[in-house]
CSV table of C-alpha atoms in Angstrom, one decimal:
chain,number,residue,atom,x,y,z
Q,1,MET,CA,-34.5,67.5,-13.1
Q,2,ALA,CA,-33.1,64.1,-12.3
Q,3,SER,CA,-31.6,63.7,-8.6
Q,4,PRO,CA,-28.1,62.7,-8.3
Q,5,ILE,CA,-27.5,59.0,-8.1
Q,6,THR,CA,-23.9,59.1,-7.0
Q,7,PRO,CA,-22.9,58.7,-3.4
Q,8,PRO,CA,-21.9,61.9,-1.6
Q,9,ARG,CA,-18.6,63.1,-2.5
Q,10,GLY,CA,-15.6,61.5,-1.0
Q,11,MET,CA,-17.7,58.3,0.0
Q,12,ARG,CA,-18.0,55.0,-2.0
Q,13,ASP,CA,-20.4,52.2,-2.9
Q,14,PHE,CA,-18.7,48.7,-2.9
Q,15,LEU,CA,-20.0,46.2,-5.4
Q,16,PRO,CA,-20.3,42.4,-4.2
Q,17,ALA,CA,-16.7,41.5,-5.4
Q,18,GLU,CA,-14.9,44.5,-4.0
Q,19,LYS,CA,-16.8,44.2,-0.7
Q,20,ALA,CA,-15.7,40.5,-0.5
Q,21,ARG,CA,-12.2,41.5,-1.1
Q,22,ARG,CA,-12.2,44.0,1.5
Q,23,GLU,CA,-13.7,41.9,4.1
Q,24,HIS,CA,-11.0,39.2,3.3
Q,25,ALA,CA,-8.2,41.6,3.8
Q,26,LEU,CA,-10.0,42.9,7.1
Q,27,GLY,CA,-10.2,39.2,8.3
Q,28,VAL,CA,-6.4,38.7,8.0
Q,29,ILE,CA,-5.8,41.9,9.9
Q,30,ARG,CA,-8.1,41.0,12.6
Q,31,ARG,CA,-6.6,37.5,12.9
Q,32,SER,CA,-3.0,38.8,13.0
Q,33,PHE,CA,-3.9,41.4,15.6
Q,34,ALA,CA,-5.7,38.8,17.6
Q,35,ALA,CA,-2.8,36.3,17.5
Q,36,HIS,CA,-0.7,39.1,19.3
Q,37,GLY,CA,-3.2,39.2,22.3
Q,38,PHE,CA,-5.4,42.1,21.4
Q,39,ASP,CA,-9.0,42.1,22.1
Q,40,GLU,CA,-11.7,43.8,19.5
Q,41,ILE,CA,-14.1,46.5,21.0
Q,42,GLU,CA,-16.6,48.6,19.3
Q,43,THR,CA,-17.5,52.2,20.0
Q,44,PRO,CA,-20.4,54.5,18.8
Q,45,VAL,CA,-19.8,56.3,15.3
Q,46,VAL,CA,-20.6,59.5,17.1
Q,47,GLU,CA,-19.1,61.1,20.3
Q,48,ASP,CA,-19.9,64.5,22.1
Q,49,VAL,CA,-18.9,67.4,20.1
Q,50,ALA,CA,-16.8,69.3,23.0
Q,51,ARG,CA,-14.8,65.9,23.2
Q,52,LEU,CA,-14.1,65.9,19.5
Q,53,HIS,CA,-12.9,69.6,19.7
Q,54,SER,CA,-11.0,69.2,22.9
Q,55,GLY,CA,-7.5,70.1,21.3
Q,56,LEU,CA,-6.6,66.4,21.0
Q,57,GLY,CA,-7.1,65.8,17.4
Q,58,GLY,CA,-4.9,68.4,15.8
Q,59,ASP,CA,-6.0,69.6,12.6
Q,60,ASN,CA,-8.4,66.8,12.1
Q,61,GLU,CA,-10.8,68.7,14.5
Q,62,LYS,CA,-11.4,71.1,11.6
Q,63,LEU,CA,-12.5,68.2,9.4
Q,64,ALA,CA,-15.0,66.8,11.9
Q,65,PHE,CA,-18.6,66.4,10.8
Q,66,SER,CA,-20.9,67.7,13.5
Q,67,VAL,CA,-24.6,66.9,14.2
Q,68,LEU,CA,-27.1,69.5,14.7
Q,69,LYS,CA,-29.1,69.5,18.0
Q,70,ARG,CA,-32.8,68.6,17.8
Q,71,GLY,CA,-35.5,71.2,17.9
Q,72,LEU,CA,-33.2,74.2,16.9
Q,73,GLY,CA,-35.2,77.4,16.1
Q,74,GLY,CA,-34.6,80.7,14.8
Q,75,ASP,CA,-33.3,82.2,18.0
Q,76,ASP,CA,-30.9,79.6,18.3
Q,77,LEU,CA,-29.4,80.3,14.9
Q,78,ARG,CA,-29.3,84.1,15.3
Q,79,GLU,CA,-27.4,83.6,18.8
Q,80,ALA,CA,-24.9,81.3,17.0
Q,81,ILE,CA,-24.2,83.8,14.1
Q,82,GLU,CA,-24.0,86.8,16.5
Q,83,SER,CA,-21.6,85.0,18.6
Q,84,GLY,CA,-19.9,83.3,15.8
Q,85,ASP,CA,-20.0,80.0,17.8
Q,86,THR,CA,-21.4,77.5,15.3
Q,87,LEU,CA,-20.7,74.5,17.3
Q,88,ALA,CA,-23.0,75.6,20.1
Q,89,LEU,CA,-25.7,74.6,17.6
Q,90,CYS,CA,-24.3,71.0,17.8
Q,91,ASP,CA,-23.9,68.4,20.7
Q,92,LEU,CA,-22.6,65.4,18.4
Q,93,GLY,CA,-20.1,64.9,15.9
Q,94,LEU,CA,-18.9,61.7,13.6
Q,95,ARG,CA,-15.5,60.5,15.0
Q,96,PHE,CA,-12.6,61.6,12.9
Q,97,ASP,CA,-10.3,58.9,14.3
Q,98,LEU,CA,-10.5,55.9,16.7
Q,99,THR,CA,-8.3,57.0,19.2
Q,100,VAL,CA,-10.5,59.7,20.8
Q,101,PRO,CA,-13.1,57.5,21.0
Q,102,LEU,CA,-10.8,54.7,22.7
Q,103,ALA,CA,-9.7,57.1,25.3
Q,104,ARG,CA,-13.3,57.8,26.3
Q,105,PHE,CA,-14.2,54.1,26.3
Q,106,TYR,CA,-11.4,53.3,28.5
Q,107,ALA,CA,-12.3,56.2,30.9
Q,108,SER,CA,-15.7,54.6,30.9
Q,109,HIS,CA,-14.9,51.0,31.7
Q,110,ARG,CA,-11.5,50.9,33.4
Q,111,GLY,CA,-12.5,49.1,36.2
Q,112,GLU,CA,-13.9,46.1,33.8
Q,113,LEU,CA,-10.5,46.2,32.0
Q,114,PRO,CA,-7.2,44.6,32.8
Q,115,PRO,CA,-4.3,46.8,34.1
Q,116,VAL,CA,-2.8,46.8,30.6
Q,117,PHE,CA,-5.4,46.7,28.0
Q,118,ARG,CA,-4.8,45.9,24.3
Q,119,SER,CA,-7.5,46.7,22.0
Q,120,ILE,CA,-8.2,46.4,18.4
Q,121,GLN,CA,-10.7,48.7,16.6
Q,122,ILE,CA,-11.6,48.3,13.0
Q,123,ALA,CA,-14.1,50.6,11.9
Q,124,PRO,CA,-15.2,53.6,9.7
Q,125,VAL,CA,-14.4,57.2,10.6
Q,126,TRP,CA,-15.1,60.3,8.8
Q,127,ARG,CA,-13.4,63.4,7.8
Q,128,ALA,CA,-14.4,66.6,5.6
Q,129,GLU,CA,-11.4,66.1,3.3
Q,130,ARG,CA,-10.9,67.5,-0.2
Q,131,PRO,CA,-11.3,64.1,-1.8
Q,132,GLN,CA,-8.4,62.9,-4.1
Q,133,LYS,CA,-6.8,59.3,-4.9
Q,134,GLY,CA,-6.4,57.6,-1.8
Q,135,ARG,CA,-8.1,60.2,0.6
Q,136,TYR,CA,-11.7,59.9,1.4
Q,137,ARG,CA,-14.3,61.6,3.6
Q,138,GLN,CA,-15.2,58.1,4.8
Q,139,PHE,CA,-12.7,55.4,5.4
Q,140,VAL,CA,-11.6,52.5,7.4
Q,141,GLN,CA,-9.0,52.5,10.1
Q,142,CYS,CA,-7.6,49.5,11.7
Q,143,ASP,CA,-6.0,50.4,15.1
Q,144,ILE,CA,-4.4,48.5,17.8
Q,145,ASP,CA,-3.6,50.3,21.2
Q,146,ILE,CA,-2.0,49.4,24.6
Q,147,ILE,CA,-3.2,51.3,27.6
Q,148,GLY,CA,-1.5,51.0,30.9
Q,149,GLU,CA,2.0,50.1,29.7
Q,150,GLY,CA,4.5,52.9,30.1
Q,151,SER,CA,7.6,50.8,29.0
Q,152,GLN,CA,8.9,50.4,25.6
Q,153,LEU,CA,7.3,47.0,25.6
Q,154,ALA,CA,4.2,48.7,24.2
Q,155,GLU,CA,5.8,50.2,21.0
Q,156,VAL,CA,7.5,46.9,20.6
Q,157,GLU,CA,4.2,45.0,20.8
Q,158,LEU,CA,2.4,47.4,18.4
Q,159,ILE,CA,5.2,47.6,15.8
Q,160,THR,CA,5.4,43.7,15.8
Q,161,ALA,CA,1.9,42.9,15.6
Q,162,THR,CA,1.4,45.5,12.8
Q,163,ALA,CA,4.3,44.2,10.9
Q,164,ALA,CA,2.9,40.6,11.2
Q,165,ALA,CA,-0.3,42.2,9.8
Q,166,LEU,CA,1.6,43.6,6.7
Q,167,GLU,CA,3.2,40.2,6.1
Q,168,ALA,CA,0.0,38.3,6.3
Q,169,LEU,CA,-1.4,40.6,3.8
Q,170,GLY,CA,1.6,39.9,1.5
Q,171,LEU,CA,2.6,43.6,1.6
Q,172,THR,CA,6.6,43.7,1.2
Q,173,GLY,CA,8.9,46.5,0.8
Q,174,CYS,CA,7.6,48.7,4.0
Q,175,THR,CA,9.7,50.9,5.8
Q,176,ILE,CA,8.5,52.0,9.5
Q,177,ARG,CA,9.7,55.5,9.8
Q,178,ILE,CA,10.5,56.3,13.6
Q,179,ASN,CA,10.9,59.6,15.6
Q,180,ASP,CA,10.3,61.0,19.0
Q,181,ARG,CA,8.4,64.2,19.9
Q,182,ARG,CA,11.1,65.1,22.6
Q,183,ILE,CA,13.7,65.2,19.6
Q,184,LEU,CA,11.4,67.2,17.6
Q,185,GLY,CA,11.0,69.5,20.5
Q,186,GLY,CA,14.8,69.8,21.1
Q,187,LEU,CA,15.2,70.7,17.3
Q,188,LEU,CA,12.8,73.5,17.6
Q,189,GLU,CA,14.5,74.7,20.9
Q,190,TYR,CA,17.9,74.7,19.0
Q,191,CYS,CA,16.6,76.9,16.2
Q,192,GLY,CA,15.0,79.4,18.7
Q,193,PHE,CA,11.5,79.0,18.0
Q,194,ALA,CA,9.3,80.2,20.7
Q,195,GLU,CA,7.4,77.2,22.4
Q,196,ALA,CA,3.9,78.9,21.8
Q,197,ARG,CA,5.1,78.6,18.0
Q,198,TRP,CA,6.0,74.8,18.1
Q,199,PRO,CA,2.5,73.6,17.0
Q,200,GLN,CA,2.6,75.7,13.8
Q,201,VAL,CA,6.2,75.0,13.2
Q,202,LEU,CA,5.5,71.3,13.2
Q,203,ILE,CA,2.7,71.6,10.7
Q,204,SER,CA,5.1,73.3,8.2
Q,205,ILE,CA,7.7,70.6,8.8
Q,206,ASP,CA,5.0,68.1,8.3
Q,207,LYS,CA,4.9,69.4,4.7
Q,208,LEU,CA,8.6,68.9,4.0
Q,209,ASP,CA,8.1,66.2,1.4
Q,210,LYS,CA,5.7,68.4,-0.5
Q,211,ILE,CA,6.9,71.7,-0.5
Q,212,GLY,CA,10.8,71.1,0.3
Q,213,ALA,CA,13.2,72.9,2.9
Q,214,GLU,CA,12.9,76.2,1.1
Q,215,GLY,CA,8.9,76.2,1.1
Q,216,VAL,CA,8.9,75.4,5.1
Q,217,VAL,CA,11.2,78.2,5.4
Q,218,ALA,CA,9.1,80.6,3.7
Q,219,GLU,CA,6.1,79.5,5.6
Q,220,LEU,CA,7.8,80.3,8.8
Q,221,SER,CA,9.8,83.5,8.1
Q,222,GLU,CA,7.2,85.8,9.0
Q,223,GLY,CA,7.2,84.7,12.5
Q,224,GLY,CA,11.0,84.8,12.9
Q,225,ALA,CA,13.3,84.7,10.0
Q,226,ASP,CA,16.3,83.8,11.9
Q,227,SER,CA,14.9,80.7,13.4
Q,228,ALA,CA,13.4,79.7,10.3
Q,229,ALA,CA,16.7,80.2,8.5
Q,230,VAL,CA,18.4,77.8,11.2
Q,231,LEU,CA,15.5,75.3,10.6
Q,232,GLY,CA,16.0,75.4,6.9
Q,233,GLY,CA,19.8,74.8,7.0
Q,234,ILE,CA,19.1,71.6,9.1
Q,235,LEU,CA,16.4,70.5,6.8
Q,236,ALA,CA,18.5,70.8,3.8
Q,237,ALA,CA,21.3,69.1,5.3
Q,238,LEU,CA,18.9,66.3,6.3
Q,239,GLU,CA,17.5,65.7,2.9
Q,240,PRO,CA,20.3,63.4,1.5
Q,241,HIS,CA,19.6,61.3,4.5
Q,242,LEU,CA,15.9,60.9,4.0
Q,243,ALA,CA,16.2,59.8,0.4
Q,244,ASP,CA,16.0,56.4,1.8
Q,245,GLY,CA,13.5,57.0,4.4
Q,246,GLY,CA,16.1,57.9,7.1
Q,247,VAL,CA,19.1,56.3,8.9
Q,248,GLU,CA,19.5,53.3,11.1
Q,249,LEU,CA,18.2,53.3,14.5
Q,250,THR,CA,21.5,53.6,16.4
Q,251,VAL,CA,22.9,56.4,18.6
Q,252,GLU,CA,25.8,56.9,16.2
Q,253,ALA,CA,23.7,57.3,13.2
Q,254,ILE,CA,21.1,59.3,14.9
Q,255,ALA,CA,23.6,61.7,16.5
Q,256,GLY,CA,25.4,62.3,13.4
Q,257,ILE,CA,22.7,63.9,11.6
Q,258,LEU,CA,21.3,65.9,14.4
Q,259,PRO,CA,22.6,69.4,16.1
Q,260,ALA,CA,24.8,68.8,19.2
Q,261,GLY,CA,22.7,68.7,22.4
Q,262,MET,CA,19.4,66.6,21.4
Q,263,ASP,CA,17.7,64.6,24.0
Q,264,THR,CA,20.1,61.6,24.6
Q,265,ASP,CA,17.7,59.8,26.6
Q,266,ALA,CA,15.3,59.7,23.4
Q,267,ILE,CA,18.0,58.7,21.1
Q,268,ALA,CA,19.1,55.9,23.3
Q,269,GLU,CA,15.7,54.7,23.8
Q,270,LEU,CA,15.3,54.6,20.0
Q,271,GLU,CA,18.6,52.2,19.6
Q,272,ALA,CA,16.9,50.0,22.2
Q,273,LEU,CA,13.7,49.9,20.4
Q,274,ALA,CA,15.7,48.7,17.2
Q,275,HIS,CA,17.2,46.1,19.3
Q,276,ALA,CA,14.1,44.7,20.6
Q,277,LEU,CA,12.7,44.7,16.8
Q,278,ASP,CA,15.5,42.7,15.3
Q,279,THR,CA,13.1,39.8,14.4
Q,280,LEU,CA,10.8,41.7,12.2
Q,281,PRO,CA,9.8,40.3,8.9
Q,282,GLU,CA,12.4,40.8,6.2
Q,283,GLY,CA,9.9,42.8,4.3
Q,284,VAL,CA,9.7,45.5,6.8
Q,285,ALA,CA,12.6,47.9,7.4
Q,286,LEU,CA,13.1,50.5,10.6
Q,287,ARG,CA,14.6,53.9,9.8
Q,288,PHE,CA,14.9,57.1,12.0
Q,289,ASP,CA,13.4,60.3,10.6
Q,290,PRO,CA,13.8,63.5,12.5
Q,291,THR,CA,11.3,65.2,10.3
Q,292,LEU,CA,8.3,62.9,11.0
Q,293,VAL,CA,5.6,64.8,12.9
Q,294,ARG,CA,2.4,63.1,12.7
Q,295,GLY,CA,-0.3,65.5,12.7
Q,296,MET,CA,-2.3,64.8,15.9
Q,297,GLY,CA,-1.7,67.0,18.9
Q,298,TYR,CA,-1.9,64.1,21.4
Q,299,TYR,CA,1.5,62.5,20.7
Q,300,THR,CA,3.9,62.7,23.6
Q,301,GLY,CA,6.9,60.4,22.9
Q,302,THR,CA,7.7,57.7,20.1
Q,303,ILE,CA,5.8,58.3,16.8
Q,304,PHE,CA,5.9,56.0,13.7
Q,305,GLU,CA,4.7,55.9,10.3
Q,306,ILE,CA,4.6,53.0,7.5
Q,307,ALA,CA,6.1,53.9,4.0
Q,308,HIS,CA,5.5,52.0,0.9
Q,309,PRO,CA,7.2,52.7,-2.5
Q,310,GLY,CA,3.7,52.1,-4.0
Q,311,SER,CA,1.8,54.9,-2.2
Q,312,GLY,CA,2.7,58.5,-2.3
Q,313,SER,CA,1.5,59.1,1.2
Q,314,SER,CA,2.1,56.9,4.5
Q,315,VAL,CA,0.0,53.8,4.7
Q,316,GLY,CA,-0.1,53.7,8.6
Q,317,GLY,CA,1.1,55.3,11.7
Q,318,GLY,CA,1.1,55.7,15.3
Q,319,GLY,CA,3.0,56.7,18.4
Q,320,ARG,CA,2.8,57.2,22.2
Q,321,TYR,CA,0.0,59.5,23.7
Q,322,ASP,CA,0.4,59.3,27.4
Q,323,GLY,CA,-1.5,62.6,28.3
Q,324,MET,CA,-4.8,61.8,26.6
Q,325,ILE,CA,-6.6,59.4,29.0
Q,326,GLY,CA,-5.7,61.7,31.9
Q,327,ARG,CA,-8.2,64.3,30.1
Q,328,PHE,CA,-11.0,62.0,30.9
Q,329,LEU,CA,-9.7,60.2,34.2
Q,330,GLY,CA,-8.1,63.1,35.7
Q,331,THR,CA,-4.9,60.9,36.3
Q,332,ASP,CA,-2.4,60.1,33.9
Q,333,VAL,CA,-2.4,56.7,32.2
Q,334,PRO,CA,0.3,55.8,29.8
Q,335,ALA,CA,-1.0,54.8,26.3
Q,336,ALA,CA,0.4,54.0,22.5
Q,337,GLY,CA,-1.3,52.8,19.5
Q,338,PHE,CA,-0.7,52.1,15.9
Q,339,SER,CA,-3.1,52.4,12.9
Q,340,ILE,CA,-3.2,50.6,9.5
Q,341,GLY,CA,-4.7,52.9,6.7
Q,342,PHE,CA,-6.7,50.3,5.3
Q,343,GLU,CA,-8.0,52.0,2.1
Q,344,ARG,CA,-4.3,52.6,1.2
Q,345,VAL,CA,-3.1,49.2,2.1
Q,346,VAL,CA,-6.1,47.4,0.3
Q,347,ASP,CA,-4.9,48.9,-3.0
Q,348,LEU,CA,-1.6,47.5,-3.0
Q,349,ILE,CA,-2.0,43.9,-2.1
Q,350,ASP,CA,-3.3,40.8,-3.9
Q,351,VAL,CA,-6.0,39.2,-1.8
Q,352,PRO,CA,-6.6,35.6,-2.8
Q,353,ASP,CA,-10.2,34.9,-2.5
Q,354,ASP,CA,-10.2,31.3,-0.6
Q,355,SER,CA,-13.8,30.6,-0.9
Q,356,ALA,CA,-14.1,31.3,-4.7
Q,357,ALA,CA,-13.4,27.7,-5.4
Q,358,ASP,CA,-16.6,26.7,-3.7
Q,359,SER,CA,-18.7,29.4,-5.2
Q,360,VAL,CA,-21.1,28.0,-7.8
Q,361,VAL,CA,-23.8,29.3,-9.8
Q,362,LEU,CA,-26.9,27.1,-10.8
Q,363,VAL,CA,-28.3,28.4,-14.1
Q,364,HIS,CA,-31.9,27.1,-14.2
Q,365,ASP,CA,-34.6,26.8,-16.7
Q,366,ALA,CA,-37.9,28.6,-15.7
Q,367,ASP,CA,-39.9,25.3,-15.6
Q,368,VAL,CA,-37.8,23.5,-12.9
Q,369,PRO,CA,-40.3,23.0,-10.0
Q,370,LEU,CA,-39.1,25.4,-7.0
Q,371,ASP,CA,-39.2,22.6,-4.4
Q,372,ARG,CA,-36.6,20.5,-6.5
Q,373,LEU,CA,-34.5,23.7,-7.3
Q,374,MET,CA,-34.2,24.5,-3.7
Q,375,ALA,CA,-33.5,20.8,-2.6
Q,376,ILE,CA,-30.6,20.9,-5.0
Q,377,LYS,CA,-29.5,24.0,-3.7
Q,378,SER,CA,-29.9,23.4,-0.2
Q,379,SER,CA,-27.9,19.9,-0.8
Q,380,LEU,CA,-25.0,22.0,-2.3
Q,381,VAL,CA,-25.3,24.5,0.7
Q,382,ALA,CA,-24.9,21.7,3.1
Q,383,SER,CA,-21.9,20.3,1.5
Q,384,GLY,CA,-20.0,23.7,2.0
Q,385,LYS,CA,-20.6,25.5,-1.3
Q,386,ARG,CA,-21.6,29.1,-1.7
Q,387,VAL,CA,-24.7,28.7,-4.2
Q,388,ARG,CA,-26.4,31.4,-6.2
Q,389,LEU,CA,-29.2,30.9,-8.5
Q,390,ASP,CA,-29.6,32.7,-11.8
Q,391,ARG,CA,-32.4,32.2,-14.3
Q,392,ARG,CA,-31.1,31.1,-17.7
Q,393,ALA,CA,-31.5,33.9,-20.0
Q,394,LYS,CA,-31.4,34.4,-24.0
Q,395,ASN,CA,-27.9,36.0,-23.4
Q,396,LEU,CA,-26.4,33.5,-21.4
Q,397,LYS,CA,-22.6,34.8,-21.8
Q,398,ALA,CA,-24.1,37.9,-19.9
Q,399,VAL,CA,-25.3,35.9,-17.0
Q,400,LEU,CA,-22.0,33.9,-16.8
Q,401,ASP,CA,-20.0,37.1,-17.0
Q,402,ARG,CA,-21.6,38.7,-14.2
Q,403,ALA,CA,-21.2,35.5,-12.0
Q,404,ALA,CA,-17.7,35.4,-12.7
Q,405,ALA,CA,-17.2,39.2,-12.0
Q,406,SER,CA,-18.9,38.3,-8.5
Q,407,GLY,CA,-16.3,36.0,-7.8
Q,408,TYR,CA,-18.0,32.6,-8.8
Q,409,ARG,CA,-15.8,29.9,-10.2
Q,410,SER,CA,-18.2,27.4,-11.7
Q,411,PHE,CA,-21.7,26.9,-12.8
Q,412,ALA,CA,-23.9,24.1,-13.8
Q,413,PHE,CA,-27.1,23.8,-15.7
Q,414,VAL,CA,-30.6,22.9,-14.0
Q,415,GLY,CA,-33.2,21.8,-16.2
Q,416,ALA,CA,-36.7,20.3,-15.6
Q,417,GLY,CA,-35.3,16.8,-15.8
Q,418,THR,CA,-32.3,17.3,-13.3
Q,419,ALA,CA,-33.2,14.9,-10.4
Q,420,ASP,CA,-30.8,16.2,-7.8
Q,421,ALA,CA,-27.4,17.6,-7.1
Q,422,SER,CA,-25.8,14.3,-8.1
Q,423,ALA,CA,-26.7,14.9,-11.7
Q,424,LEU,CA,-25.2,18.3,-12.1
Q,425,GLU,CA,-22.0,18.9,-14.3
Q,426,PHE,CA,-20.1,21.7,-13.1
Q,427,LYS,CA,-17.8,23.7,-15.7
Q,428,PRO,CA,-15.6,26.4,-15.0
Q,429,LEU,CA,-16.2,30.1,-15.2
Q,430,ALA,CA,-13.3,31.2,-17.2
């Protein structure tokens, strides 16, 4: 029986042309982030399993891939089965996001970093998702974070830099939906939910776009029908306002769609944030969405997500997570971050290949002396071209089609009589 030759489910191979396209897009994002004063770091793909399951990752902790300890024996397996603690068999796990590793990184290197640290992390993460379109088990995240800045300057810089990256990629029509965890807490308190239930209630609200207000009420009714009914009435009243992604970030507009008595400081701060962001690119809009939750358990204040009409899911998100660093340092340090969902964004953009114009294929005969062939190639490489050698085949069209599919733009024949690069006649690969 033949062994499977496809990648593991939810993971992908990339052919050269697609890999080049992705790297081009990643380069655009990197340069845009760096231009706004962020510095790139790198962390290991694995972290201690206890750190990945410390309650900071929300539902994503359930999706973490764990790594078994080395040298396990039968007694270890039996003990884990009897105790029901299968994580006792593991000491490491693949990171499910880049924020938990960043918090550990900062705690490890705080003395070597500036008081306000602006970081870039662009790297793969892993989650044991149910694979579907736009959702994979291995995918790239493009994160920027600011640690040590407690004012709204952090949110303003993060949103500005992210919007600039989207503009540089040519992605227009984006809406950045914004909310505040304090407003969410006020809504749940107004509805009468016990604080112990808030995490579960927020998970249900996060499904509003999929199951509607009635579905949210149905999920929450068993734990308190009255509270669920109050929440359902609020969500139903909000739905017309959410058709365009939310309302303007003004005190008047926000207060107009919320019950009386919500956190006035949080609402005023959202308006101030909007004023500070009035120079965003024309292709990026800001809207207040009181149903925006963000699934991670570590967010403490402002939260935001990027919506785009070409994607059924968000294409980025983030927020303030002031309590996370303190888990490692024992003292609180303000922090906020924004992540671009690269796999979704890269499918929405047209990425020009600037290097393609200088990519050439030399189709050579078998009898061309190797020293001359390599001298011709080296001459072209030295002039700044990207050069591939392909032996002339009976089916020349297949050779040229493969070259074009790999991103090459022109070709030339090299025969036994070709003296040097100046004798080549380049033709387009159309």
